[in-house]
Amino acid sequence: MASNICCVNNKLQTIGATCFTNPEPGCYGRVKDYTISINPKKNNPNGFSGYVKETQVATCDGLKGNACNGEKTYKLEYNQLTCGNSSLEGCLTIASACQNQPAYGYPQKEGKVIGWCSGAMGCQSLCTSEVVDLLAVTTPTKFYDANNIAKTKMITKSENLNLKCGCTSTTEAKACDGNFDGIFAGQCREGKCNEPKG
């Protein structure tokens, strides 16, 4: 018996109607205009596969009611920018502490924050020194939601958030977050983040 997946109430579904959603996410690098490999906007011919969880969706072609033959599309899983894990297809380049964590987030180990997920797609590396605000994009008393900003602006690298790992001589007096709470209340001084106590 043939499946009528693209035929509902004896009507052929339109082109692009969803007929299948893969229940297993992967790090496909295929979200249009964001992680897809052929992405002239991001000037990266290799794309950004291998980092964030994406869901694969198959669509109807508008021609056949019994086949899911349309274009495949890809979306961020649950519309969230979340790092993948090594058990998922294509998720190969993620720092172990950042797996299954929000991209550009602050992972914990045994209830203690251990760093900041950074690098490509906010998943590639774990920064264990301070996070530095290069261009005064943060406010000293407010949480800076790098994950949401990256998702909204389709940012693919930490540098494009104007954030960097570690105080250096070139970041002297720049705002920093040394305790990984997302609040840039400190300043880089002599290679370290001096944050107010308390």
Coordinates of C-alpha atoms in Angstrom, one line a residue:
M1 CA 0.0 0.0 0.0
A2 CA 1.5 3.4 -1.0
S3 CA 1.8 6.2 1.4
N4 CA -0.2 9.3 0.6
I5 CA 2.1 11.6 2.6
C6 CA 1.8 14.5 0.1
C7 CA -1.9 14.0 -0.5
V8 CA -4.3 15.2 2.2
N9 CA -8.1 14.9 1.9
N10 CA -7.7 13.9 -1.7
K11 CA -5.7 17.1 -2.4
L12 CA -2.1 17.3 -3.6
Q13 CA 0.0 19.2 -1.1
T14 CA 1.7 22.3 -2.4
I15 CA 5.4 22.5 -3.2
G16 CA 7.3 23.0 0.0
A17 CA 4.8 21.4 2.4
T18 CA 6.6 19.5 5.1
C19 CA 6.2 15.7 4.6
F20 CA 9.0 14.4 6.8
T21 CA 11.1 15.7 9.7
N22 CA 14.1 13.7 10.6
P23 CA 13.8 12.9 14.3
E24 CA 17.6 12.8 14.6
P25 CA 19.4 16.2 14.5
G26 CA 22.8 16.5 13.0
C27 CA 25.5 19.1 12.4
Y28 CA 24.8 19.3 8.7
G29 CA 26.0 22.8 7.9
R30 CA 23.0 23.4 5.7
V31 CA 20.9 26.2 7.3
K32 CA 20.3 28.6 4.4
D33 CA 22.3 31.8 4.6
Y34 CA 23.8 30.7 7.9
T35 CA 25.7 27.4 8.2
I36 CA 25.3 26.3 4.5
S37 CA 28.5 25.4 2.7
I38 CA 27.8 27.6 -0.3
N39 CA 27.4 30.9 1.5
P40 CA 28.8 33.9 -0.3
K41 CA 27.5 36.2 2.5
K42 CA 29.8 34.6 5.0
N43 CA 32.7 34.3 2.5
N44 CA 33.5 30.8 3.7
P45 CA 33.4 28.1 0.9
N46 CA 33.6 25.3 3.4
G47 CA 30.6 26.6 5.4
F48 CA 30.0 25.9 9.1
S49 CA 29.1 22.3 9.3
G50 CA 30.1 20.2 12.3
Y51 CA 29.1 22.6 15.0
V52 CA 25.4 23.3 15.8
K53 CA 22.3 21.0 15.9
E54 CA 20.1 21.2 12.8
T55 CA 16.9 19.5 11.9
Q56 CA 16.4 18.1 8.3
V57 CA 13.0 18.6 6.8
A58 CA 11.8 17.0 3.6
T59 CA 9.0 18.6 1.5
C60 CA 6.4 17.7 -1.1
D61 CA 7.2 18.4 -4.7
G62 CA 3.7 19.4 -5.7
L63 CA 3.6 16.6 -8.4
K64 CA 3.2 13.3 -6.5
G65 CA 1.0 12.6 -3.6
N66 CA 2.6 9.3 -2.6
A67 CA 6.2 10.5 -2.4
C68 CA 8.2 12.9 -0.3
N69 CA 10.4 14.1 -3.3
G70 CA 10.7 17.8 -2.8
E71 CA 13.6 19.9 -1.6
K72 CA 15.2 19.2 1.7
T73 CA 15.5 22.1 4.0
Y74 CA 17.5 22.5 7.3
K75 CA 16.6 24.5 10.4
L76 CA 18.3 25.1 13.7
E77 CA 16.9 22.4 16.1
Y78 CA 14.1 23.9 18.1
N79 CA 15.1 27.3 16.6
Q80 CA 17.9 27.3 19.1
L81 CA 21.7 27.8 18.5
T82 CA 22.9 24.8 20.4
C83 CA 26.2 22.9 20.0
G84 CA 26.0 19.4 18.8
N85 CA 27.6 16.3 20.3
S86 CA 29.9 13.6 18.9
S87 CA 27.1 11.0 18.7
L88 CA 25.2 13.0 16.1
E89 CA 25.9 13.0 12.3
G90 CA 28.5 15.5 11.3
C91 CA 29.2 16.8 14.8
L92 CA 33.0 16.4 14.8
T93 CA 34.6 19.7 15.7
I94 CA 33.0 20.7 19.0
A95 CA 34.9 21.2 22.3
S96 CA 33.9 18.4 24.6
A97 CA 32.7 20.8 27.3
C98 CA 30.5 22.7 24.8
Q99 CA 28.6 19.7 23.5
N100 CA 24.9 20.1 24.0
Q101 CA 25.4 23.6 25.4
P102 CA 24.2 26.9 24.0
A103 CA 26.6 28.2 21.4
Y104 CA 28.7 31.1 22.9
G105 CA 27.4 29.9 26.3
Y106 CA 29.0 29.1 29.7
P107 CA 29.1 25.4 30.3
Q108 CA 29.2 24.0 33.9
K109 CA 30.9 21.0 35.5
E110 CA 29.6 19.8 38.8
G111 CA 27.6 23.0 39.2
K112 CA 30.5 25.4 38.5
V113 CA 31.0 27.4 35.3
I114 CA 34.2 26.3 33.6
G115 CA 34.5 28.7 30.7
W116 CA 33.0 30.2 27.6
C117 CA 32.2 28.3 24.3
S118 CA 33.8 30.3 21.5
G119 CA 35.4 30.0 18.0
A120 CA 33.4 28.9 15.0
M121 CA 29.7 28.9 15.6
G122 CA 30.4 29.3 19.4
C123 CA 31.2 25.6 19.8
Q124 CA 34.7 25.0 18.5
S125 CA 36.7 26.0 21.6
L126 CA 36.4 26.4 25.3
C127 CA 37.9 29.6 26.6
T128 CA 39.0 29.1 30.2
S129 CA 40.5 32.6 30.7
E130 CA 38.4 35.7 30.7
V131 CA 36.1 36.9 27.8
V132 CA 37.1 40.3 26.5
D133 CA 34.8 42.9 24.9
L134 CA 36.8 44.4 22.0
L135 CA 34.5 47.2 20.9
A136 CA 32.4 48.1 24.0
V137 CA 29.4 46.1 22.8
T138 CA 28.5 45.1 26.4
T139 CA 27.1 47.0 29.4
P140 CA 28.9 46.5 32.8
T141 CA 25.7 45.8 34.7
K142 CA 23.7 43.8 32.2
F143 CA 23.9 40.2 31.0
Y144 CA 25.2 40.0 27.5
D145 CA 23.3 37.2 25.7
A146 CA 25.9 36.3 23.1
N147 CA 23.9 33.2 22.0
N148 CA 20.8 35.2 21.2
I149 CA 22.7 38.0 19.4
A150 CA 24.7 35.4 17.4
K151 CA 21.4 33.6 16.4
T152 CA 19.6 36.9 15.5
K153 CA 22.5 38.4 13.5
M154 CA 23.6 35.0 12.1
I155 CA 27.1 35.4 13.5
T156 CA 29.5 32.5 12.8
K157 CA 32.6 33.5 14.7
S158 CA 33.4 35.0 18.2
E159 CA 35.3 37.8 16.5
N160 CA 32.1 38.9 14.8
L161 CA 30.5 39.3 18.2
N162 CA 33.5 41.5 19.1
L163 CA 34.4 39.2 21.9
K164 CA 37.8 37.5 22.4
C165 CA 39.3 34.9 24.7
G166 CA 41.9 36.3 27.1
C167 CA 43.3 39.7 28.2
T168 CA 46.5 40.6 26.4
S169 CA 48.6 43.8 26.0
T170 CA 46.4 44.8 23.1
T171 CA 43.2 44.6 25.2
E172 CA 44.5 46.7 28.1
A173 CA 41.5 48.5 29.8
K174 CA 38.9 46.7 27.7
A175 CA 35.8 45.4 29.5
C176 CA 36.0 41.7 30.5
D177 CA 34.1 38.9 32.1
G178 CA 36.4 36.9 34.3
N179 CA 33.9 34.8 36.2
F180 CA 31.8 33.7 33.1
D181 CA 28.5 35.2 34.3
G182 CA 27.9 37.1 31.1
I183 CA 28.4 40.4 32.8
F184 CA 31.4 42.4 31.6
A185 CA 32.1 44.3 34.9
G186 CA 35.9 43.9 34.9
Q187 CA 38.7 45.5 33.0
C188 CA 41.8 43.9 31.5
R189 CA 44.8 44.9 33.5
E190 CA 48.3 43.5 32.9
G191 CA 46.9 40.4 31.2
K192 CA 44.2 39.6 33.7
C193 CA 40.6 40.5 34.2
N194 CA 40.1 42.7 37.3
E195 CA 36.5 42.3 38.4
P196 CA 35.0 44.0 41.4
K197 CA 34.5 41.6 44.3
G198 CA 31.1 40.8 45.6

